[in-house]
Amino acid sequence: MYAEKLEMLIDGEWVQASNGKTGSLVNPADEMEIGRVPHATTDDLDRALAGAGRAFRSWKTMTAAYRWDILSKAADLIEARKGDIARTLTLENGKSLTEAAGEVQFCADATRWYAEEAKRAYGRIIPARVAGVRQLVMKEPVGPALGFAAWNFPAGNVTLKIAGALAAGCSIIVKPSDETPGTAVAIGRCFQDAGVPAGALNIVFGPSAAISEHLIASPIPRKVSLTGSTPVGKLLQRLASESLKRCTMELGGHAPVLVFSDANLDKALDVLIAAKFRNAGQVCTSPTRFYVQKDVYERFIAGFVERSRKVVVGNGVDMGTVMGPLITGRRLDLMDEYVKDAVAKGASISLGGERLDRKGFFYAPTVLRDVTDDALVMTEEPFGPLAQIAPFDTFDEVVERANSLAFGLAAYAFTSSMSTAANVGEALDAGVVGINHTSVHEAETPFGGVNESGYGAESGAEGLEAYLRTKMVSEKRV
Ligand code: NAD
């Protein structure tokens, strides 16, 4: 049963839209409506803006220790409510309960990390050129923030924005995805119940384009943070430029995986299968372009197909499910298009390549071999359970192919040679690189892309820095 009550959080109150308007929320595993999502009116948005502006003026003056106390309580509540939040997450997003619980645990860890790190928003003193002068460099919260978050990590994407902003002393208005609203509400309740003051955290839902246009046009927010696709990132950056709001852009990726012939193939395959079919491939760091050195190419494909065949596809709430559905039916059509196009250009299907004949948005774990570099699925972010495999000969050739797209989020390499590992880590044009594994995002490490995958980082010390600005105060003794 879907248990979360869908409401917006505006200036400290949980409310429906002021005109009562709602949209449908559907469970992707059975296509049934499970709730109605309130759609904010411009009046609702203006109340959220006014609340965020007012709350910022007092929240920024609280000590880091005070904010630490509230955020630590929020982290404890997230952890205590993990089972319920994970269930809501699975019913909205489709991923397995195990994956959902892992994501919620990450949210508790990240909130604790930010709470601690805010105590270390140090400034510095710069020696002056003149006697009697002290030059202080201070870190201040940047101002009220706006956070727009995608549905693929419904808890994680939202929590990183809320915890980062609040820890730094900013207020925030979050617009989570309307596909996964209940998870954001459940996370928001943890912060609110922990004592975040009215207006410091606001959560709104509704048509994304109209909401972002209205919120970004307001002079109140000073910061925009988006986790979403590259086209939406470009749009929001254009809107933000009108009033020169600072941006953090966590955008799409198309992660290359370089498998060298000296890699431990069994270990590499185990890691890669888990990473590939996590959240049905709807992960910005999902391994998507598999380049395998020629002398191990056939062995790699055989191992990949054998393991992919064992991936249990089903409703995320059922025991034993490894991979759930895609988020919407539109994505199934896109997967079909990618497969058809790749095959027309010379690839062959080693496994899957079709939607599953059952209710829900299920697509088979799919392995495509001999995929050419000009196939659409090698240049557009696939965001689905497709693994594209192609052979390569030399280090220089594969690095050039890996770096050939405008994306630059995650990249991976598998090798047992220390010098290849060092060389490839430096050569790959990406914001995060995993060598011999795919774990590239922890609460304490900076995570973000380069080039058209965006800029700025979340989590780690850099994640806090994203909500801080620098002020220099020069004091002269008189
Ligand atoms: P999207 O860009 O369409 O939507 C993301 C969010 O942005 C939405 O929830 C909405 O709030 C807002 N949005 C959407 N359309 C908008 C518009 N026209 N104007 C203003 N705001 C709008 O992305 P999606 O399809 O929901 O999510 C998948 C994308 O997110 C993928 O490209 C994925 O790689 C990316 N992503 C990136 C990261 C990262 O950290 N780099 C993490 C997760 C997902």
Coordinates of C-alpha atoms and ligand atoms in Angstrom, one line a residue:
M1 CA 0.0 0.0 0.0
Y2 CA 1.2 3.5 -0.9
A3 CA 1.0 5.4 2.5
E4 CA 2.5 8.8 1.9
K5 CA 0.1 11.8 2.0
L6 CA 1.0 14.1 -0.9
E7 CA 1.3 17.7 0.2
M8 CA 3.5 20.7 -0.4
L9 CA 5.5 22.3 2.3
I10 CA 5.1 26.1 2.1
D11 CA 6.4 28.5 4.7
G12 CA 6.2 25.8 7.5
E13 CA 2.8 24.4 6.6
W14 CA 1.9 21.2 4.8
V15 CA -0.8 22.2 2.2
Q16 CA -2.6 21.3 -0.9
A17 CA -2.5 23.6 -3.9
S18 CA -4.6 26.8 -3.2
N19 CA -6.8 26.0 -6.1
G20 CA -7.0 22.3 -5.3
K21 CA -5.4 21.3 -8.6
T22 CA -3.6 17.9 -8.7
G23 CA -2.0 15.5 -11.2
S24 CA -1.8 11.8 -11.4
L25 CA 0.9 9.6 -9.7
V26 CA 1.4 6.2 -11.3
N27 CA 3.2 3.1 -10.0
P28 CA 5.5 2.1 -12.9
A29 CA 5.4 -1.6 -11.9
D30 CA 1.6 -2.0 -12.5
E31 CA 0.5 1.4 -14.2
M32 CA -2.1 2.0 -11.4
E33 CA -2.7 5.4 -10.0
I34 CA -1.5 5.5 -6.4
G35 CA -1.9 9.2 -5.6
R36 CA -2.7 12.7 -6.7
V37 CA 0.1 15.3 -6.7
P38 CA -0.8 18.9 -5.8
H39 CA 0.1 21.5 -8.4
A40 CA 1.4 24.8 -7.0
T41 CA -0.3 28.0 -8.2
T42 CA 1.8 31.1 -8.7
D43 CA 0.3 32.4 -5.4
D44 CA 1.6 29.2 -3.7
L45 CA 5.1 29.8 -5.3
D46 CA 5.1 33.4 -4.1
R47 CA 4.3 32.3 -0.5
A48 CA 7.2 29.9 -0.7
L49 CA 9.5 32.6 -2.1
A50 CA 8.5 35.0 0.7
G51 CA 8.9 32.3 3.3
A52 CA 12.3 31.4 2.0
G53 CA 13.4 35.0 1.9
R54 CA 12.2 35.7 5.5
A55 CA 13.6 32.4 7.0
F56 CA 17.0 33.0 5.4
R57 CA 17.5 36.2 7.3
S58 CA 17.3 34.4 10.7
W59 CA 18.6 30.9 9.7
K60 CA 21.9 32.3 8.4
T61 CA 22.6 33.9 11.8
M62 CA 22.3 30.6 13.6
T63 CA 25.5 29.0 14.7
A64 CA 26.9 26.0 12.8
A65 CA 26.5 24.0 16.0
Y66 CA 22.8 24.9 16.2
R67 CA 22.3 23.8 12.6
W68 CA 24.3 20.7 13.2
D69 CA 21.9 19.8 16.0
I70 CA 18.9 20.0 13.8
L71 CA 20.4 18.3 10.8
S72 CA 21.7 15.5 13.0
K73 CA 18.2 14.9 14.3
A74 CA 16.9 14.9 10.7
A75 CA 19.5 12.3 9.8
D76 CA 18.4 10.2 12.8
L77 CA 14.8 10.5 11.6
I78 CA 15.7 9.5 8.1
E79 CA 17.4 6.4 9.4
A80 CA 14.6 5.5 11.8
R81 CA 12.0 5.9 9.0
K82 CA 14.1 4.1 6.4
G83 CA 11.8 1.1 5.8
D84 CA 8.7 3.3 5.2
I85 CA 10.6 5.8 3.0
A86 CA 12.1 3.0 1.0
R87 CA 8.7 1.4 0.4
T88 CA 7.2 4.8 -0.8
L89 CA 10.3 5.2 -3.1
T90 CA 9.9 1.7 -4.6
L91 CA 6.2 2.2 -5.3
E92 CA 6.9 5.5 -7.1
N93 CA 10.2 4.8 -8.9
G94 CA 10.2 1.0 -9.3
K95 CA 13.7 0.1 -8.0
S96 CA 14.0 -2.8 -5.6
L97 CA 13.4 -2.3 -1.9
T98 CA 17.0 -3.2 -1.2
E99 CA 18.2 -0.5 -3.6
A100 CA 15.7 2.0 -2.1
A101 CA 16.8 1.3 1.5
G102 CA 20.5 1.8 0.4
E103 CA 19.6 5.1 -1.1
V104 CA 17.7 6.3 2.1
Q105 CA 20.7 5.2 4.2
F106 CA 22.9 7.4 1.9
C107 CA 20.6 10.3 2.7
A108 CA 21.1 9.9 6.4
D109 CA 24.9 9.6 5.9
A110 CA 25.0 12.7 3.7
T111 CA 22.9 14.8 6.0
R112 CA 25.3 13.9 8.9
W113 CA 28.2 14.7 6.7
Y114 CA 26.9 18.1 5.8
A115 CA 25.9 18.9 9.4
E116 CA 29.5 18.2 10.5
E117 CA 31.2 19.9 7.5
A118 CA 29.3 23.1 8.1
K119 CA 31.3 23.5 11.3
R120 CA 34.4 23.7 9.1
A121 CA 33.3 26.5 6.7
Y122 CA 36.6 28.2 7.6
G123 CA 37.7 31.6 6.4
R124 CA 41.3 32.8 6.6
I125 CA 43.3 35.9 7.5
I126 CA 45.5 37.4 4.8
P127 CA 48.6 39.3 6.0
A128 CA 48.1 43.0 5.1
R129 CA 50.6 45.3 3.3
V130 CA 50.0 48.0 5.9
A131 CA 50.5 47.8 9.6
G132 CA 47.3 47.9 11.7
V133 CA 45.2 46.2 9.1
R134 CA 43.5 42.8 9.3
Q135 CA 42.1 41.2 6.1
L136 CA 39.5 38.6 6.9
V137 CA 38.2 36.2 4.4
M138 CA 34.8 34.9 5.5
K139 CA 32.4 32.3 4.2
E140 CA 28.7 33.2 4.2
P141 CA 25.6 31.4 3.0
V142 CA 24.9 32.4 -0.6
G143 CA 21.2 33.2 -0.1
P144 CA 17.9 31.4 -0.5
A145 CA 18.4 28.5 -2.9
L146 CA 16.2 26.7 -5.5
G147 CA 16.7 22.9 -6.0
F148 CA 15.3 21.0 -9.0
A149 CA 15.7 17.2 -8.7
A150 CA 15.2 14.2 -11.0
W151 CA 13.2 11.1 -10.2
N152 CA 15.9 8.5 -10.6
F153 CA 17.2 9.0 -7.0
P154 CA 14.1 10.4 -5.5
A155 CA 15.5 10.5 -2.0
G156 CA 19.2 11.2 -2.7
N157 CA 18.8 14.0 -5.2
V158 CA 16.5 15.9 -2.9
T159 CA 18.4 15.3 0.3
L160 CA 21.7 16.5 -1.1
K161 CA 20.1 19.8 -2.0
I162 CA 18.2 20.2 1.3
A163 CA 21.1 19.2 3.6
G164 CA 23.7 21.2 1.6
A165 CA 21.7 24.4 1.6
L166 CA 20.5 24.1 5.3
A167 CA 24.0 23.2 6.6
A168 CA 25.5 26.2 4.9
G169 CA 22.8 28.5 6.4
C170 CA 20.7 28.9 3.2
S171 CA 16.9 28.5 3.0
I172 CA 15.7 26.4 0.0
I173 CA 12.7 25.8 -2.2
V174 CA 12.8 22.3 -3.7
K175 CA 10.9 21.2 -6.8
P176 CA 11.3 17.4 -6.8
S177 CA 10.1 15.4 -9.7
D178 CA 6.3 14.9 -9.9
E179 CA 7.0 11.2 -10.7
T180 CA 8.4 10.6 -7.2
P181 CA 6.8 13.2 -4.9
G182 CA 6.0 11.1 -1.8
T183 CA 9.7 10.3 -1.3
A184 CA 10.5 14.0 -1.2
V185 CA 7.6 14.6 1.1
A186 CA 8.8 11.8 3.5
I187 CA 12.3 13.3 3.5
G188 CA 11.0 16.8 4.0
R189 CA 9.0 15.6 7.0
C190 CA 12.2 14.4 8.6
F191 CA 13.8 17.8 8.4
Q192 CA 10.7 19.6 9.4
D193 CA 10.1 17.3 12.4
A194 CA 13.7 17.7 13.4
G195 CA 13.1 21.5 14.0
V196 CA 13.9 23.3 10.7
P197 CA 12.2 26.6 11.1
A198 CA 9.1 27.6 9.0
G199 CA 10.1 28.8 5.6
A200 CA 13.7 27.5 5.7
L201 CA 12.6 24.4 3.7
N202 CA 9.8 24.5 1.1
I203 CA 8.7 21.7 -1.2
V204 CA 6.5 22.4 -4.3
F205 CA 5.1 20.3 -7.1
G206 CA 3.5 20.9 -10.5
P207 CA 4.5 21.6 -14.1
S208 CA 8.3 21.9 -14.1
A209 CA 8.7 24.5 -16.9
A210 CA 6.2 27.0 -15.5
I211 CA 7.4 26.5 -11.9
S212 CA 11.1 26.9 -12.7
E213 CA 10.4 30.0 -14.8
H214 CA 8.5 31.7 -12.0
L215 CA 10.9 30.8 -9.2
I216 CA 14.1 31.6 -11.1
A217 CA 12.7 35.0 -12.3
S218 CA 12.2 36.1 -8.6
P219 CA 15.0 38.2 -7.2
I220 CA 14.8 36.4 -3.8
P221 CA 16.7 33.2 -4.6
R222 CA 20.5 33.6 -5.2
K223 CA 21.3 30.0 -6.2
V224 CA 20.0 27.3 -8.5
S225 CA 20.9 23.7 -8.2
L226 CA 19.6 21.2 -10.8
T227 CA 19.9 17.4 -11.0
G228 CA 18.5 16.6 -14.4
S229 CA 19.2 16.3 -18.0
T230 CA 21.7 18.4 -20.1
P231 CA 18.9 20.2 -22.2
V232 CA 17.1 21.2 -19.0
G233 CA 20.4 22.3 -17.5
K234 CA 21.0 24.6 -20.4
L235 CA 17.5 26.0 -20.1
L236 CA 17.8 26.7 -16.4
Q237 CA 21.2 28.3 -16.8
R238 CA 19.7 30.7 -19.4
L239 CA 16.9 31.6 -17.0
A240 CA 19.4 32.1 -14.1
S241 CA 21.6 34.3 -16.2
E242 CA 18.9 37.1 -16.2
S243 CA 19.7 37.8 -12.5
L244 CA 23.1 36.2 -12.4
K245 CA 22.1 33.5 -9.9
R246 CA 24.9 31.0 -9.2
C247 CA 24.3 27.5 -10.5
T248 CA 25.3 24.0 -9.7
M249 CA 24.5 21.7 -12.7
E250 CA 24.4 17.9 -12.1
L251 CA 23.5 16.7 -15.6
G252 CA 23.4 13.7 -17.8
G253 CA 26.2 11.3 -18.6
H254 CA 27.2 8.4 -20.9
A255 CA 29.9 6.6 -19.0
P256 CA 32.5 4.7 -20.9
V257 CA 34.0 1.5 -19.5
L258 CA 37.4 0.5 -20.7
V259 CA 38.2 -3.2 -20.1
F260 CA 41.9 -3.9 -20.8
S261 CA 43.0 -7.4 -21.6
D262 CA 44.9 -7.7 -18.3
A263 CA 41.8 -7.0 -16.2
N264 CA 40.5 -9.6 -13.7
L265 CA 37.5 -10.4 -15.9
D266 CA 35.3 -12.2 -13.4
K267 CA 35.6 -9.5 -10.8
A268 CA 35.0 -6.8 -13.5
L269 CA 31.9 -8.6 -14.7
D270 CA 30.4 -9.0 -11.3
V271 CA 30.8 -5.3 -10.5
L272 CA 29.6 -4.2 -13.9
I273 CA 26.5 -6.3 -14.0
A274 CA 25.4 -4.8 -10.6
A275 CA 26.2 -1.3 -11.8
K276 CA 24.5 -1.7 -15.2
F277 CA 21.1 -3.0 -14.0
R278 CA 20.9 -0.9 -10.9
N279 CA 17.7 1.2 -11.1
A280 CA 17.1 -0.4 -14.5
G281 CA 20.1 1.6 -15.9
Q282 CA 18.4 4.9 -15.1
V283 CA 21.5 6.2 -13.3
C284 CA 23.5 9.2 -14.5
T285 CA 26.7 7.2 -13.8
S286 CA 25.4 4.0 -15.3
P287 CA 28.1 2.2 -17.3
T288 CA 26.8 2.6 -20.9
R289 CA 29.6 2.3 -23.5
F290 CA 31.6 -0.9 -22.9
Y291 CA 34.9 -0.9 -24.8
V292 CA 36.7 -4.2 -24.5
Q293 CA 40.2 -5.0 -25.7
K294 CA 40.1 -7.4 -28.6
D295 CA 41.8 -10.5 -27.1
V296 CA 39.3 -10.7 -24.2
Y297 CA 36.3 -9.5 -26.2
E298 CA 34.5 -12.8 -26.7
R299 CA 35.1 -14.0 -23.1
F300 CA 33.8 -10.7 -21.8
I301 CA 30.6 -10.9 -23.9
A302 CA 29.9 -14.5 -22.9
G303 CA 30.4 -13.7 -19.2
F304 CA 28.2 -10.5 -19.5
V305 CA 25.4 -12.4 -21.2
E306 CA 25.5 -15.3 -18.8
R307 CA 25.3 -13.0 -15.8
S308 CA 22.7 -10.6 -17.3
R309 CA 20.4 -13.6 -18.0
K310 CA 20.2 -14.2 -14.3
V311 CA 19.0 -10.7 -13.4
V312 CA 15.6 -11.2 -11.8
V313 CA 13.2 -8.6 -13.3
G314 CA 10.0 -7.8 -11.4
N315 CA 8.1 -5.5 -9.1
G316 CA 10.5 -3.8 -6.7
V317 CA 8.5 -4.7 -3.7
D318 CA 8.7 -8.5 -4.4
M319 CA 11.4 -10.4 -2.6
G320 CA 14.3 -11.4 -4.9
T321 CA 13.7 -8.7 -7.5
V322 CA 16.9 -7.3 -8.8
M323 CA 15.7 -5.0 -11.5
G324 CA 12.4 -3.1 -11.6
P325 CA 10.5 -1.3 -14.4
L326 CA 11.5 1.9 -16.2
I327 CA 9.8 5.1 -14.9
T328 CA 7.4 5.7 -17.8
G329 CA 6.0 4.0 -20.9
R330 CA 7.8 6.7 -23.1
R331 CA 11.1 5.3 -22.1
L332 CA 10.1 1.8 -23.4
D333 CA 9.6 3.3 -26.9
L334 CA 13.0 5.0 -26.7
M335 CA 14.7 1.7 -25.8
D336 CA 13.1 0.0 -28.8
E337 CA 14.3 2.9 -31.0
Y338 CA 17.9 2.6 -29.7
V339 CA 18.0 -1.1 -30.3
K340 CA 16.5 -0.9 -33.8
D341 CA 18.9 1.8 -34.8
A342 CA 22.0 0.0 -33.4
V343 CA 21.1 -3.2 -35.2
A344 CA 20.5 -1.3 -38.5
K345 CA 24.0 0.1 -38.1
G346 CA 25.6 -3.3 -37.6
A347 CA 25.2 -4.4 -34.0
S348 CA 23.6 -7.7 -33.0
I349 CA 21.4 -8.5 -30.0
S350 CA 23.1 -11.0 -27.6
L351 CA 20.3 -10.8 -25.0
G352 CA 16.9 -9.1 -24.6
G353 CA 16.2 -6.2 -26.9
E354 CA 12.5 -6.1 -26.2
R355 CA 9.9 -4.9 -23.7
L356 CA 8.4 -7.6 -21.4
D357 CA 4.9 -8.8 -22.1
R358 CA 3.4 -7.9 -18.8
K359 CA 1.7 -4.9 -17.1
G360 CA 4.2 -2.2 -16.0
F361 CA 7.0 -0.5 -17.9
F362 CA 9.4 -3.4 -18.0
Y363 CA 12.2 -3.8 -20.5
A364 CA 14.5 -6.9 -20.7
P365 CA 18.1 -6.6 -19.6
T366 CA 19.7 -6.1 -23.0
V367 CA 23.2 -6.8 -24.3
L368 CA 24.2 -5.4 -27.8
R369 CA 27.5 -6.4 -29.3
D370 CA 29.6 -4.9 -32.1
V371 CA 27.8 -1.6 -31.6
T372 CA 29.2 1.1 -33.9
D373 CA 30.3 4.5 -32.6
D374 CA 27.7 6.2 -34.8
A375 CA 24.7 4.3 -33.3
L376 CA 22.4 6.7 -31.5
V377 CA 22.7 4.7 -28.3
M378 CA 26.5 5.4 -28.3
T379 CA 26.0 9.2 -28.4
E380 CA 22.6 9.8 -26.6
E381 CA 22.3 9.0 -22.9
P382 CA 20.3 5.7 -23.0
F383 CA 19.0 5.8 -19.4
G384 CA 17.8 2.2 -19.5
P385 CA 18.9 -1.4 -19.1
L386 CA 21.0 -1.5 -22.3
A387 CA 24.7 -2.6 -22.4
Q388 CA 26.5 -1.6 -25.6
I389 CA 29.7 -3.5 -26.2
A390 CA 32.4 -2.8 -28.8
P391 CA 36.0 -3.9 -29.3
F392 CA 39.2 -1.8 -29.2
D393 CA 42.9 -2.3 -30.0
T394 CA 45.1 0.2 -28.3
F395 CA 45.1 2.5 -25.3
D396 CA 45.3 5.7 -27.3
E397 CA 42.4 4.6 -29.6
V398 CA 40.1 3.7 -26.7
V399 CA 40.8 6.9 -24.8
E400 CA 40.0 9.0 -27.8
R401 CA 36.7 7.1 -28.3
A402 CA 35.8 7.3 -24.6
N403 CA 36.4 11.1 -24.6
S404 CA 34.6 11.7 -27.9
L405 CA 31.2 12.9 -26.5
A406 CA 30.3 16.2 -25.0
F407 CA 29.3 14.4 -21.7
G408 CA 31.9 14.0 -18.9
L409 CA 30.3 12.6 -15.8
A410 CA 31.5 9.1 -14.9
A411 CA 34.1 6.9 -16.6
Y412 CA 35.5 3.5 -15.6
A413 CA 38.5 1.3 -16.4
F414 CA 39.4 -2.2 -15.5
T415 CA 43.1 -3.3 -15.5
S416 CA 45.6 -5.0 -13.3
S417 CA 48.4 -2.8 -14.4
M418 CA 49.2 0.1 -12.1
S419 CA 50.7 2.1 -14.9
T420 CA 47.6 1.7 -17.1
A421 CA 45.4 2.6 -14.1
A422 CA 47.4 5.8 -13.5
N423 CA 47.5 6.7 -17.2
V424 CA 43.8 6.1 -17.8
G425 CA 42.7 7.9 -14.6
E426 CA 44.5 11.0 -15.9
A427 CA 43.4 10.6 -19.5
L428 CA 39.7 10.2 -19.1
D429 CA 37.7 13.4 -19.5
A430 CA 35.2 12.9 -16.7
G431 CA 34.2 14.4 -13.3
V432 CA 34.5 11.0 -11.5
V433 CA 36.6 8.0 -12.5
G434 CA 36.3 4.5 -11.1
I435 CA 39.3 2.1 -11.6
N436 CA 38.4 -1.6 -11.0
H437 CA 35.1 -0.7 -9.4
T438 CA 32.2 1.6 -9.9
S439 CA 31.7 3.3 -6.5
V440 CA 32.2 6.9 -7.3
H441 CA 29.9 8.7 -5.0
E442 CA 30.0 8.8 -1.2
A443 CA 28.8 11.4 1.3
E444 CA 32.3 12.7 1.8
T445 CA 33.6 12.8 -1.8
P446 CA 32.8 15.5 -4.3
F447 CA 30.5 14.4 -7.1
G448 CA 29.9 16.3 -10.3
G449 CA 30.5 16.3 -14.0
V450 CA 32.6 18.3 -16.5
N451 CA 31.8 19.6 -20.0
E452 CA 28.1 19.1 -20.9
S453 CA 27.6 16.9 -17.8
G454 CA 27.6 20.2 -15.8
Y455 CA 29.7 21.8 -13.2
G456 CA 30.0 22.2 -9.5
A457 CA 29.7 19.4 -7.1
E458 CA 27.4 17.9 -4.5
S459 CA 28.6 16.1 -1.3
G460 CA 32.1 16.4 0.1
A461 CA 33.6 19.8 1.1
E462 CA 32.9 21.1 -2.4
G463 CA 29.2 20.3 -1.9
L464 CA 29.0 22.7 1.0
E465 CA 31.1 25.3 -0.8
A466 CA 28.4 25.4 -3.5
Y467 CA 26.1 27.1 -1.0
L468 CA 28.7 29.6 0.3
R469 CA 30.0 32.9 -0.9
T470 CA 33.2 34.6 0.0
K471 CA 33.4 38.0 1.7
M472 CA 36.6 39.9 2.4
V473 CA 36.5 42.4 5.4
S474 CA 39.5 44.7 5.8
E475 CA 39.7 46.2 9.3
K476 CA 42.0 49.1 10.2
R477 CA 42.8 49.8 13.7
V478 CA 42.3 53.5 14.6
Ligands
NAD1 P1 14.9 16.4 -16.5 O1 16.0 17.3 -16.7 O2 13.9 16.3 -17.5 O3 14.2 16.8 -15.1 C1 14.9 17.0 -13.9 C2 14.1 17.9 -13.1 O4 14.2 19.2 -13.6 C3 12.6 17.6 -13.0 O5 12.2 16.8 -11.9 C4 12.0 19.0 -12.9 O6 11.9 19.4 -11.6 C5 13.0 19.9 -13.6 N1 12.6 20.1 -15.0 C6 12.2 19.3 -16.0 N2 11.9 19.9 -17.1 C7 12.0 21.2 -16.8 C8 11.8 22.4 -17.6 N3 11.4 22.4 -18.9 N4 12.1 23.6 -17.0 C9 12.5 23.6 -15.7 N5 12.7 22.5 -15.0 C10 12.5 21.4 -15.5 O7 15.6 15.0 -16.2 P2 14.9 13.6 -15.9 O8 14.6 12.9 -17.2 O9 13.8 13.8 -15.0 O10 16.1 12.9 -15.2 C11 17.1 12.2 -15.8 C12 18.3 13.1 -16.1 O11 18.9 13.5 -14.9 C13 19.3 12.3 -16.8 O12 19.9 13.0 -17.8 C14 20.4 12.0 -15.7 O13 21.7 11.7 -16.2 C15 20.3 13.2 -14.9 N6 20.9 13.0 -13.6 C16 22.0 13.5 -13.3 C17 22.6 13.3 -12.0 C18 23.9 14.0 -11.6 O14 24.2 14.0 -10.5 N7 24.7 14.4 -12.6 C19 22.0 12.5 -11.1 C20 20.8 11.9 -11.5 C21 20.2 12.2 -12.7

